[in-house]
Amino acid sequence: MKTFKKTVLTMALLLVSAGNLAAEKVCVSTPNNTLLLLAEKGSELKFVYYGNKLSGEDMENIFYNEKYMPAAYPVYGLYCQGESALAVRHGDGNMTLQMEVSEVEKTSDENSETTVIKMKDKVFPFYINVYYKAYIDADVIETWTEIFHAEKKNVELNNFASAYLPIRRGDVWLSHLYGSWANESRLMQEPLEAGMKVIKNKDGVRNSHTAHAEVMFSLDGKPQENYGSVIGAALCYSGNYKLRIDTDDSEYHHFFAGINEENSMYSLQKNEVFQTPELALTFSDEGLSGASRNFHSWARLHKIAHGSTLRKILLNSWEGVYFDINQEGMDQMMADIASMGGELFVMDDGWFGGKYPRNNDSSSLGDWVVDSRKLPNGIEGLLADAAKHNIKFGIWLEPEMANTASELFEKHPEWVIESAQRDLVTGRGGTQVVLDLANPEVQDFIFDLVDGLMTKYPEIDYIKWDANMSITNHGSNYLDTSRQSHLYIEYHRGFEKVCQRIRHKYPDLTIQACASGGGRANYGVMPYFDEFWVSDNTDALQRIYMQWGASYFFPAIAMASHISAAPNHQTFRSIPLKYRIDVAMSGRLGMEIQPKNMTDEEKNLCRKAIAEYKEIRPVVQLGDIYRLISPYDNLGVASLMYISRDKTEAVFYWWKTEHFVNQHLPRVKMAGLDPDKTYTVRELNRIDNEPLSFEGKSFSGRYLMNTGLEIPYNHIVDYHKKNDYSSRVLYLEVK
Ligand code: GLA
């Protein structure tokens, strides 16, 4: 009741004092979105509106309609029954905050306009600055908060969300990703019900194996791909996070996102600035795919390393040879990928170790010296081979880790994360440990590892940066006893510092974020990494589901997607090569296979696919996604397409996900084309004896979107080649 009275009073003030500096409407705008706030000096910052761009008139009159104006960044202490973004304990034990707007500032650069709303506590010398960065070339607003004080004693931060957003109740559905190792990025969709929905991570190192730090809210009922209003939110953080959606007895779902505060109480010193990670927000009235397109454009332009540069087609050695690395084997793989038209070879795990050779996963991490027993000519020899085959060379590292069986651990046992007075809990291989990235010496060690390699071998084009362990021991030998609860936060600050130093010195290097597969798909790391390994599971059928989920937030250019062997090494499913190729070609195409074991016919199919992928690469990697039929809808088929920005080219994917005789599959209507343009259809990766009936024929975008092409359910091939899989990739071009 009190809150309501206060709101009415605020409205009155605004209306009475229109034009008065005391009541400032703060409008944060991207090309198609508006976020509207009310910043009245001496009062709490209020949230008014987030959605499609408002006209001037709507902006004036909206206050007559929006009677509920919650705090834009709710703090704990007064009216404390709701959830809050920030909760602290002052040095004198006081548990309350009352933040009042003191100043609003706007600054801009060539890509964005940033609004900062500065607030001070009514009593304590305690401050927050809430930032809103609006891009002028992408419909994303990033919001984050700075927290600082000038109190004598440290202030304990118990809750420190990046941001808060109220979402009007109705029939709101949440789409989010959930999974586990080898089954990452599974799409989950559910209506928001009363109570609290929490999406969180506590791994310490990798934060996207299970839940993801990105969500979408469909505001108009059951989620639809190509219509309806959607709010998307992505927390740009590599560490532990918590997303909370509280549906209380009000008209709103209350959405909070930030660092997970559990076991991370932060003791903030006088004048120290605590900066939260950004929460990226987008709004689209073109459904889930529309929100994805907004995220993808923003990511390619601003949030992924080299987001607008086409990626090379590569072969990675892991599933081909595992730890069995040697000079001849690497040379053979390089020759094979080069002969199929590939552009890069990546040598995975198993190449290093002096006293402790890395023959399996139980030793050697940290000892980043070439194992000369396996590679007598060293990295020089490998680079010479790559040059001979006219391809680039990349290398696997797991820089944040060590094994207890390593020279590094013998020299620096104090560098590992361990709990004082406790036995060490180890990870992979029974001996893996995590280095303490809170420690600047460890940060230097990791930077020097990359710097040393790159200085000696500037030809190295690509690093696969792996991270295969969680923080399983809470304890840092570097942090003093009063700061042990800062471990998770300091780890990721240290990690980011190292990434920044590497990127500063090696801006052109391609770096993949791998973390036991898809453990590091997040926008905290992507500014420093070019791509992520979607999953250690390379089974094409299961990849359709995982890549579908990941595509909600990440563009194809960032999703490493490799053709692997049959039977698959994770699921043991035997999927024909054509289908494996057609799935891999919907992301950043690569191979993860021993080419030596492939037949000439298989190599030829890959050679053709690589050549065709080169043609469509700009559309796949830089185009707009339209998801058409979801594999999660169990209709027997999954389909999506990418369309060039000017809508003159498109690539359409169709994968059958179930096989029954005389089954009925829906005809897929396309989306996103220009209705008035005429598109000529060409099938890629064709294996059928006869071309499709519509091969080379032209159709209007209108027809393709209203009716769709009738795709044959099976391939017409010789009897001995028939199998239970079927897939198509069509290239559409305006001639
Ligand atoms: C992790 C990665 C794999 C591979 C191995 C090497 O599991 O996800 O791709 O690099 O490590 O040990």
Tab-separated table of C-alpha atoms in Angstrom, residues 377-725:
chain	number	residue	atom	x	y	z
A	377	ASN	CA	61.100	-31.766	-35.101
A	378	GLY	CA	59.079	-29.797	-32.573
A	379	ILE	CA	56.486	-27.205	-33.417
A	380	GLU	CA	58.866	-25.928	-36.108
A	381	GLY	CA	58.430	-29.264	-37.865
A	382	LEU	CA	54.643	-29.053	-37.652
A	383	LEU	CA	54.620	-25.501	-38.955
A	384	ALA	CA	56.854	-26.563	-41.827
A	385	ASP	CA	54.408	-29.371	-42.634
A	386	ALA	CA	51.485	-26.961	-42.544
A	387	ALA	CA	53.328	-24.566	-44.853
A	388	LYS	CA	54.115	-27.469	-47.197
A	389	HIS	CA	50.393	-28.288	-47.390
A	390	ASN	CA	49.465	-24.631	-47.651
A	391	ILE	CA	47.243	-24.629	-44.584
A	392	LYS	CA	47.410	-22.935	-41.190
A	393	PHE	CA	48.318	-24.608	-37.926
A	394	GLY	CA	46.620	-24.486	-34.531
A	395	ILE	CA	47.347	-26.024	-31.149
A	396	TRP	CA	45.481	-27.232	-28.041
A	397	LEU	CA	46.216	-25.792	-24.593
A	398	GLU	CA	44.562	-26.090	-21.205
A	399	PRO	CA	46.259	-23.117	-19.585
A	400	GLU	CA	44.302	-22.782	-16.339
A	401	MET	CA	45.064	-26.313	-15.191
A	402	ALA	CA	47.789	-28.604	-13.867
A	403	ASN	CA	48.096	-32.224	-12.858
A	404	THR	CA	49.670	-33.217	-9.569
A	405	ALA	CA	51.863	-35.381	-11.825
A	406	SER	CA	53.591	-32.413	-13.454
A	407	GLU	CA	56.800	-30.488	-13.058
A	408	LEU	CA	54.712	-27.360	-12.578
A	409	PHE	CA	52.989	-28.785	-9.508
A	410	GLU	CA	56.312	-29.946	-8.097
A	411	LYS	CA	57.688	-26.428	-8.486
A	412	HIS	CA	54.597	-24.452	-7.475
A	413	PRO	CA	52.252	-26.518	-5.315
A	414	GLU	CA	51.003	-23.231	-3.853
A	415	TRP	CA	49.587	-22.153	-7.227
A	416	VAL	CA	46.705	-24.624	-7.173
A	417	ILE	CA	43.272	-23.996	-5.749
A	418	GLU	CA	43.089	-25.991	-2.527
A	419	SER	CA	41.362	-25.753	0.812
A	420	ALA	CA	43.623	-25.131	3.792
A	421	GLN	CA	43.854	-28.130	6.129
A	422	ARG	CA	41.913	-30.362	3.732
A	423	ASP	CA	42.886	-33.141	1.367
A	424	LEU	CA	43.122	-32.021	-2.241
A	425	VAL	CA	40.064	-32.998	-4.306
A	426	THR	CA	41.306	-33.750	-7.815
A	427	GLY	CA	39.505	-33.893	-11.144
A	428	ARG	CA	39.990	-35.477	-14.562
A	429	GLY	CA	42.420	-38.372	-14.682
A	430	GLY	CA	42.437	-38.464	-10.878
A	431	THR	CA	45.191	-35.846	-10.720
A	432	GLN	CA	43.894	-32.674	-12.342
A	433	VAL	CA	43.900	-29.456	-10.323
A	434	VAL	CA	42.878	-25.870	-11.092
A	435	LEU	CA	45.433	-23.078	-10.965
A	436	ASP	CA	44.586	-20.105	-8.779
A	437	LEU	CA	43.936	-17.345	-11.262
A	438	ALA	CA	43.363	-14.901	-8.407
A	439	ASN	CA	47.156	-14.986	-8.067
A	440	PRO	CA	48.933	-12.501	-10.397
A	441	GLU	CA	51.906	-14.877	-10.658
A	442	VAL	CA	49.577	-17.497	-12.113
A	443	GLN	CA	48.124	-14.916	-14.470
A	444	ASP	CA	51.670	-14.105	-15.630
A	445	PHE	CA	52.441	-17.795	-16.064
A	446	ILE	CA	49.420	-18.246	-18.354
A	447	PHE	CA	50.090	-15.090	-20.306
A	448	ASP	CA	53.748	-16.110	-20.696
A	449	LEU	CA	52.700	-19.533	-21.969
A	450	VAL	CA	50.730	-18.006	-24.838
A	451	ASP	CA	53.201	-15.168	-25.322
A	452	GLY	CA	56.138	-17.583	-25.396
A	453	LEU	CA	54.500	-19.788	-28.003
A	454	MET	CA	53.401	-16.892	-30.156
A	455	THR	CA	56.750	-15.110	-29.956
A	456	LYS	CA	58.623	-18.235	-30.950
A	457	TYR	CA	56.063	-19.410	-33.502
A	458	PRO	CA	54.161	-16.398	-34.824
A	459	GLU	CA	52.714	-18.621	-37.562
A	460	ILE	CA	50.427	-20.319	-35.038
A	461	ASP	CA	47.012	-19.261	-36.263
A	462	TYR	CA	44.626	-20.836	-33.769
A	463	ILE	CA	44.505	-21.921	-30.145
A	464	LYS	CA	41.962	-24.350	-28.758
A	465	TRP	CA	41.772	-23.163	-25.130
A	466	ASP	CA	40.344	-25.941	-23.005
A	467	ALA	CA	39.246	-26.057	-19.355
A	468	ASN	CA	38.263	-29.469	-18.059
A	469	MET	CA	37.685	-29.082	-14.350
A	470	SER	CA	35.441	-27.351	-11.845
A	471	ILE	CA	36.608	-25.647	-8.687
A	472	THR	CA	36.275	-28.572	-6.315
A	473	ASN	CA	38.261	-27.104	-3.416
A	474	HIS	CA	37.247	-23.765	-1.950
A	475	GLY	CA	40.517	-22.120	-1.033
A	476	SER	CA	43.167	-19.765	-2.359
A	477	ASN	CA	46.732	-19.615	-1.092
A	478	TYR	CA	46.939	-16.120	-2.531
A	479	LEU	CA	43.856	-14.466	-1.028
A	480	ASP	CA	44.101	-13.597	2.654
A	481	THR	CA	41.726	-15.202	5.138
A	482	SER	CA	39.265	-12.296	5.042
A	483	ARG	CA	38.927	-12.613	1.253
A	484	GLN	CA	38.480	-16.384	0.815
A	485	SER	CA	34.869	-15.773	-0.178
A	486	HIS	CA	36.136	-13.722	-3.149
A	487	LEU	CA	37.685	-16.799	-4.771
A	488	TYR	CA	35.118	-17.396	-7.525
A	489	ILE	CA	34.974	-13.721	-8.432
A	490	GLU	CA	38.745	-13.214	-8.331
A	491	TYR	CA	39.288	-16.323	-10.451
A	492	HIS	CA	37.215	-14.830	-13.252
A	493	ARG	CA	38.725	-11.381	-12.858
A	494	GLY	CA	42.128	-13.036	-13.215
A	495	PHE	CA	40.960	-15.031	-16.222
A	496	GLU	CA	39.616	-11.921	-17.905
A	497	LYS	CA	42.832	-9.990	-17.223
A	498	VAL	CA	44.839	-12.744	-18.924
A	499	CYS	CA	42.438	-12.759	-21.887
A	500	GLN	CA	42.747	-8.988	-22.200
A	501	ARG	CA	46.548	-9.136	-22.181
A	502	ILE	CA	46.573	-11.875	-24.800
A	503	ARG	CA	44.114	-10.027	-27.033
A	504	HIS	CA	46.037	-6.782	-26.651
A	505	LYS	CA	49.230	-8.401	-27.904
A	506	TYR	CA	47.716	-10.945	-30.315
A	507	PRO	CA	44.604	-9.354	-31.751
A	508	ASP	CA	44.587	-11.567	-34.860
A	509	LEU	CA	44.911	-14.973	-33.230
A	510	THR	CA	41.849	-17.234	-33.498
A	511	ILE	CA	40.945	-18.749	-30.126
A	512	GLN	CA	38.327	-21.395	-29.442
A	513	ALA	CA	36.658	-21.605	-26.034
A	514	CYS	CA	36.378	-25.272	-25.183
A	515	ALA	CA	35.553	-26.504	-21.706
A	516	SER	CA	34.916	-30.255	-21.743
A	517	GLY	CA	32.848	-29.456	-24.809
A	518	GLY	CA	30.327	-26.654	-24.408
A	519	GLY	CA	31.187	-25.489	-20.908
A	520	ARG	CA	32.138	-21.989	-21.963
A	521	ALA	CA	29.371	-20.780	-24.232
A	522	ASN	CA	28.785	-17.395	-22.667
A	523	TYR	CA	29.163	-13.715	-23.508
A	524	GLY	CA	31.674	-13.224	-20.713
A	525	VAL	CA	34.344	-15.020	-22.739
A	526	MET	CA	33.173	-14.381	-26.303
A	527	PRO	CA	34.758	-10.906	-26.622
A	528	TYR	CA	38.127	-12.697	-26.366
A	529	PHE	CA	37.241	-15.925	-28.173
A	530	ASP	CA	36.210	-16.450	-31.784
A	531	GLU	CA	34.045	-19.489	-31.218
A	532	PHE	CA	33.147	-22.255	-28.801
A	533	TRP	CA	33.096	-26.034	-29.050
A	534	VAL	CA	29.377	-26.765	-28.820
A	535	SER	CA	29.838	-30.217	-27.295
A	536	ASP	CA	32.181	-33.171	-27.037
A	537	ASN	CA	29.255	-35.051	-28.534
A	538	THR	CA	29.674	-34.941	-32.316
A	539	ASP	CA	26.694	-37.211	-33.127
A	540	ALA	CA	24.884	-35.375	-35.917
A	541	LEU	CA	21.374	-36.220	-34.727
A	542	GLN	CA	21.972	-35.083	-31.174
A	543	ARG	CA	23.862	-32.041	-32.470
A	544	ILE	CA	20.666	-30.844	-34.202
A	545	TYR	CA	19.070	-30.456	-30.784
A	546	MET	CA	22.117	-28.890	-29.142
A	547	GLN	CA	22.887	-26.488	-31.985
A	548	TRP	CA	19.221	-25.526	-32.156
A	549	GLY	CA	19.352	-24.516	-28.489
A	550	ALA	CA	22.694	-22.723	-28.780
A	551	SER	CA	21.406	-20.789	-31.814
A	552	TYR	CA	18.926	-19.006	-29.570
A	553	PHE	CA	21.770	-16.851	-28.333
A	554	PHE	CA	24.879	-17.560	-30.417
A	555	PRO	CA	25.393	-17.117	-34.163
A	556	ALA	CA	26.582	-19.946	-36.409
A	557	ILE	CA	29.959	-18.224	-36.843
A	558	ALA	CA	30.715	-19.007	-33.181
A	559	MET	CA	29.491	-22.603	-33.141
A	560	ALA	CA	32.192	-25.148	-33.969
A	561	SER	CA	30.490	-28.038	-35.691
A	562	HIS	CA	32.559	-30.957	-36.966
A	563	ILE	CA	32.036	-33.967	-39.221
A	564	SER	CA	33.068	-37.039	-37.231
A	565	ALA	CA	33.265	-40.803	-37.663
A	566	ALA	CA	30.530	-43.446	-37.846
A	567	PRO	CA	29.765	-45.119	-35.556
A	568	ASN	CA	29.922	-41.969	-33.501
A	569	HIS	CA	32.395	-42.101	-30.607
A	570	GLN	CA	29.917	-40.786	-28.036
A	571	THR	CA	26.554	-42.302	-29.029
A	572	PHE	CA	27.831	-45.225	-31.155
A	573	ARG	CA	25.130	-44.343	-33.664
A	574	SER	CA	25.980	-44.885	-37.326
A	575	ILE	CA	24.816	-41.908	-39.301
A	576	PRO	CA	25.578	-41.670	-43.019
A	577	LEU	CA	28.179	-39.126	-44.038
A	578	LYS	CA	25.734	-36.998	-46.042
A	579	TYR	CA	23.644	-36.337	-42.922
A	580	ARG	CA	26.735	-35.691	-40.785
A	581	ILE	CA	27.908	-33.153	-43.356
A	582	ASP	CA	24.496	-31.469	-43.631
A	583	VAL	CA	24.370	-30.903	-39.871
A	584	ALA	CA	27.984	-29.728	-39.548
A	585	MET	CA	27.452	-27.299	-42.428
A	586	SER	CA	24.873	-25.370	-40.411
A	587	GLY	CA	27.567	-24.090	-38.055
A	588	ARG	CA	31.256	-23.249	-38.381
A	589	LEU	CA	32.213	-26.295	-40.446
A	590	GLY	CA	35.139	-28.483	-39.466
A	591	MET	CA	36.178	-32.116	-39.284
A	592	GLU	CA	37.024	-34.288	-36.288
A	593	ILE	CA	37.889	-37.633	-37.830
A	594	GLN	CA	40.802	-39.783	-38.990
A	595	PRO	CA	40.762	-39.128	-42.753
A	596	LYS	CA	43.061	-42.109	-43.213
A	597	ASN	CA	40.068	-44.321	-42.388
A	598	MET	CA	37.775	-42.700	-44.939
A	599	THR	CA	37.110	-44.191	-48.377
A	600	ASP	CA	37.848	-42.181	-51.499
A	601	GLU	CA	34.120	-41.782	-52.047
A	602	GLU	CA	33.721	-40.326	-48.568
A	603	LYS	CA	36.646	-38.001	-49.099
A	604	ASN	CA	35.127	-36.846	-52.356
A	605	LEU	CA	31.824	-36.077	-50.664
A	606	CYS	CA	33.675	-34.031	-48.039
A	607	ARG	CA	35.745	-32.297	-50.706
A	608	LYS	CA	32.547	-31.303	-52.490
A	609	ALA	CA	30.894	-30.209	-49.226
A	610	ILE	CA	33.875	-28.062	-48.273
A	611	ALA	CA	33.866	-26.405	-51.693
A	612	GLU	CA	30.124	-25.734	-51.422
A	613	TYR	CA	30.421	-24.525	-47.838
A	614	LYS	CA	32.962	-21.962	-49.037
A	615	GLU	CA	30.251	-20.594	-51.338
A	616	ILE	CA	27.600	-20.355	-48.642
A	617	ARG	CA	29.965	-19.459	-45.765
A	618	PRO	CA	29.102	-15.733	-45.783
A	619	VAL	CA	25.366	-16.498	-45.593
A	620	VAL	CA	25.738	-19.093	-42.814
A	621	GLN	CA	28.255	-17.180	-40.750
A	622	LEU	CA	27.080	-13.602	-41.287
A	623	GLY	CA	23.417	-14.013	-42.270
A	624	ASP	CA	20.162	-13.854	-40.324
A	625	ILE	CA	18.728	-17.008	-38.779
A	626	TYR	CA	15.091	-18.062	-39.183
A	627	ARG	CA	14.247	-21.234	-37.277
A	628	LEU	CA	11.334	-22.982	-38.981
A	629	ILE	CA	10.482	-26.357	-37.410
A	630	SER	CA	11.900	-27.261	-34.035
A	631	PRO	CA	13.316	-30.724	-33.388
A	632	TYR	CA	11.803	-30.364	-29.914
A	633	ASP	CA	8.296	-30.307	-31.421
A	634	ASN	CA	8.734	-33.955	-32.459
A	635	LEU	CA	7.239	-33.512	-35.904
A	636	GLY	CA	9.792	-35.842	-37.456
A	637	VAL	CA	11.755	-33.059	-39.098
A	638	ALA	CA	13.810	-30.039	-38.059
A	639	SER	CA	14.476	-27.082	-40.304
A	640	LEU	CA	16.083	-23.672	-40.233
A	641	MET	CA	17.546	-21.197	-42.665
A	642	TYR	CA	20.068	-18.385	-42.916
A	643	ILE	CA	19.432	-15.377	-45.128
A	644	SER	CA	21.912	-12.775	-46.308
A	645	ARG	CA	21.283	-9.279	-44.982
A	646	ASP	CA	20.180	-8.055	-48.410
A	647	LYS	CA	17.877	-11.098	-48.809
A	648	THR	CA	19.398	-12.120	-52.130
A	649	GLU	CA	20.808	-15.425	-50.860
A	650	ALA	CA	19.601	-18.042	-48.415
A	651	VAL	CA	20.585	-21.488	-47.210
A	652	PHE	CA	17.801	-23.829	-46.137
A	653	TYR	CA	18.427	-26.902	-43.959
A	654	TRP	CA	16.039	-29.823	-43.597
A	655	TRP	CA	16.912	-32.780	-41.406
A	656	LYS	CA	14.607	-35.721	-40.872
A	657	THR	CA	14.753	-36.650	-37.181
A	658	GLU	CA	12.625	-39.811	-37.273
A	659	HIS	CA	12.249	-42.535	-39.864
A	660	PHE	CA	9.079	-44.571	-40.401
A	661	VAL	CA	7.617	-46.054	-43.554
A	662	ASN	CA	4.720	-44.012	-44.916
A	663	GLN	CA	5.211	-41.347	-42.320
A	664	HIS	CA	3.741	-37.859	-42.719
A	665	LEU	CA	5.994	-34.893	-42.318
A	666	PRO	CA	4.896	-31.262	-42.440
A	667	ARG	CA	5.830	-29.214	-45.444
A	668	VAL	CA	8.170	-26.488	-44.231
A	669	LYS	CA	7.221	-22.915	-44.904
A	670	MET	CA	10.225	-20.688	-45.234
A	671	ALA	CA	10.535	-17.320	-43.507
A	672	GLY	CA	12.505	-14.101	-43.779
A	673	LEU	CA	12.726	-13.985	-47.586
A	674	ASP	CA	11.732	-10.974	-49.636
A	675	PRO	CA	8.209	-11.864	-50.878
A	676	ASP	CA	8.773	-9.944	-54.082
A	677	LYS	CA	12.132	-11.432	-54.977
A	678	THR	CA	12.528	-14.562	-57.095
A	679	TYR	CA	14.815	-17.262	-55.776
A	680	THR	CA	16.430	-20.017	-57.820
A	681	VAL	CA	16.892	-23.289	-55.931
A	682	ARG	CA	20.029	-25.435	-56.006
A	683	GLU	CA	20.620	-28.478	-53.843
A	684	LEU	CA	24.018	-28.728	-52.131
A	685	ASN	CA	25.751	-31.974	-51.096
A	686	ARG	CA	23.527	-33.889	-53.503
A	687	ILE	CA	23.772	-37.692	-53.320
A	688	ASP	CA	20.577	-38.628	-55.166
A	689	ASN	CA	20.820	-40.230	-58.590
A	690	GLU	CA	18.425	-37.623	-59.998
A	691	PRO	CA	18.243	-33.925	-59.197
A	692	LEU	CA	15.278	-32.711	-57.156
A	693	SER	CA	12.235	-31.898	-59.287
A	694	PHE	CA	12.622	-28.193	-58.504
A	695	GLU	CA	16.389	-28.089	-59.016
A	696	GLY	CA	17.259	-24.913	-60.914
A	697	LYS	CA	13.665	-23.665	-60.768
A	698	SER	CA	12.707	-20.231	-59.488
A	699	PHE	CA	10.003	-19.276	-57.004
A	700	SER	CA	8.887	-16.057	-55.401
A	701	GLY	CA	9.790	-15.468	-51.777
A	702	ARG	CA	6.052	-15.134	-51.190
A	703	TYR	CA	5.371	-18.674	-52.471
A	704	LEU	CA	8.290	-20.155	-50.561
A	705	MET	CA	7.048	-18.537	-47.350
A	706	ASN	CA	3.329	-19.208	-47.833
A	707	THR	CA	3.597	-22.735	-49.176
A	708	GLY	CA	7.134	-24.069	-49.025
A	709	LEU	CA	8.885	-26.682	-51.116
A	710	GLU	CA	7.808	-30.322	-51.044
A	711	ILE	CA	10.968	-32.064	-49.920
A	712	PRO	CA	11.131	-35.803	-50.714
A	713	TYR	CA	11.269	-37.814	-47.483
A	714	ASN	CA	14.019	-40.140	-48.673
A	715	HIS	CA	17.036	-40.144	-50.931
A	716	ILE	CA	16.811	-41.809	-54.324
A	717	VAL	CA	20.072	-43.738	-54.376
A	718	ASP	CA	21.215	-47.208	-55.405
A	719	TYR	CA	19.769	-49.970	-53.251
A	720	HIS	CA	22.958	-50.719	-51.314
A	721	LYS	CA	23.249	-47.053	-50.356
A	722	LYS	CA	19.761	-46.722	-48.914
A	723	ASN	CA	19.570	-45.990	-45.193
A	724	ASP	CA	17.258	-44.527	-42.613
A	725	TYR	CA	18.544	-40.951	-42.712
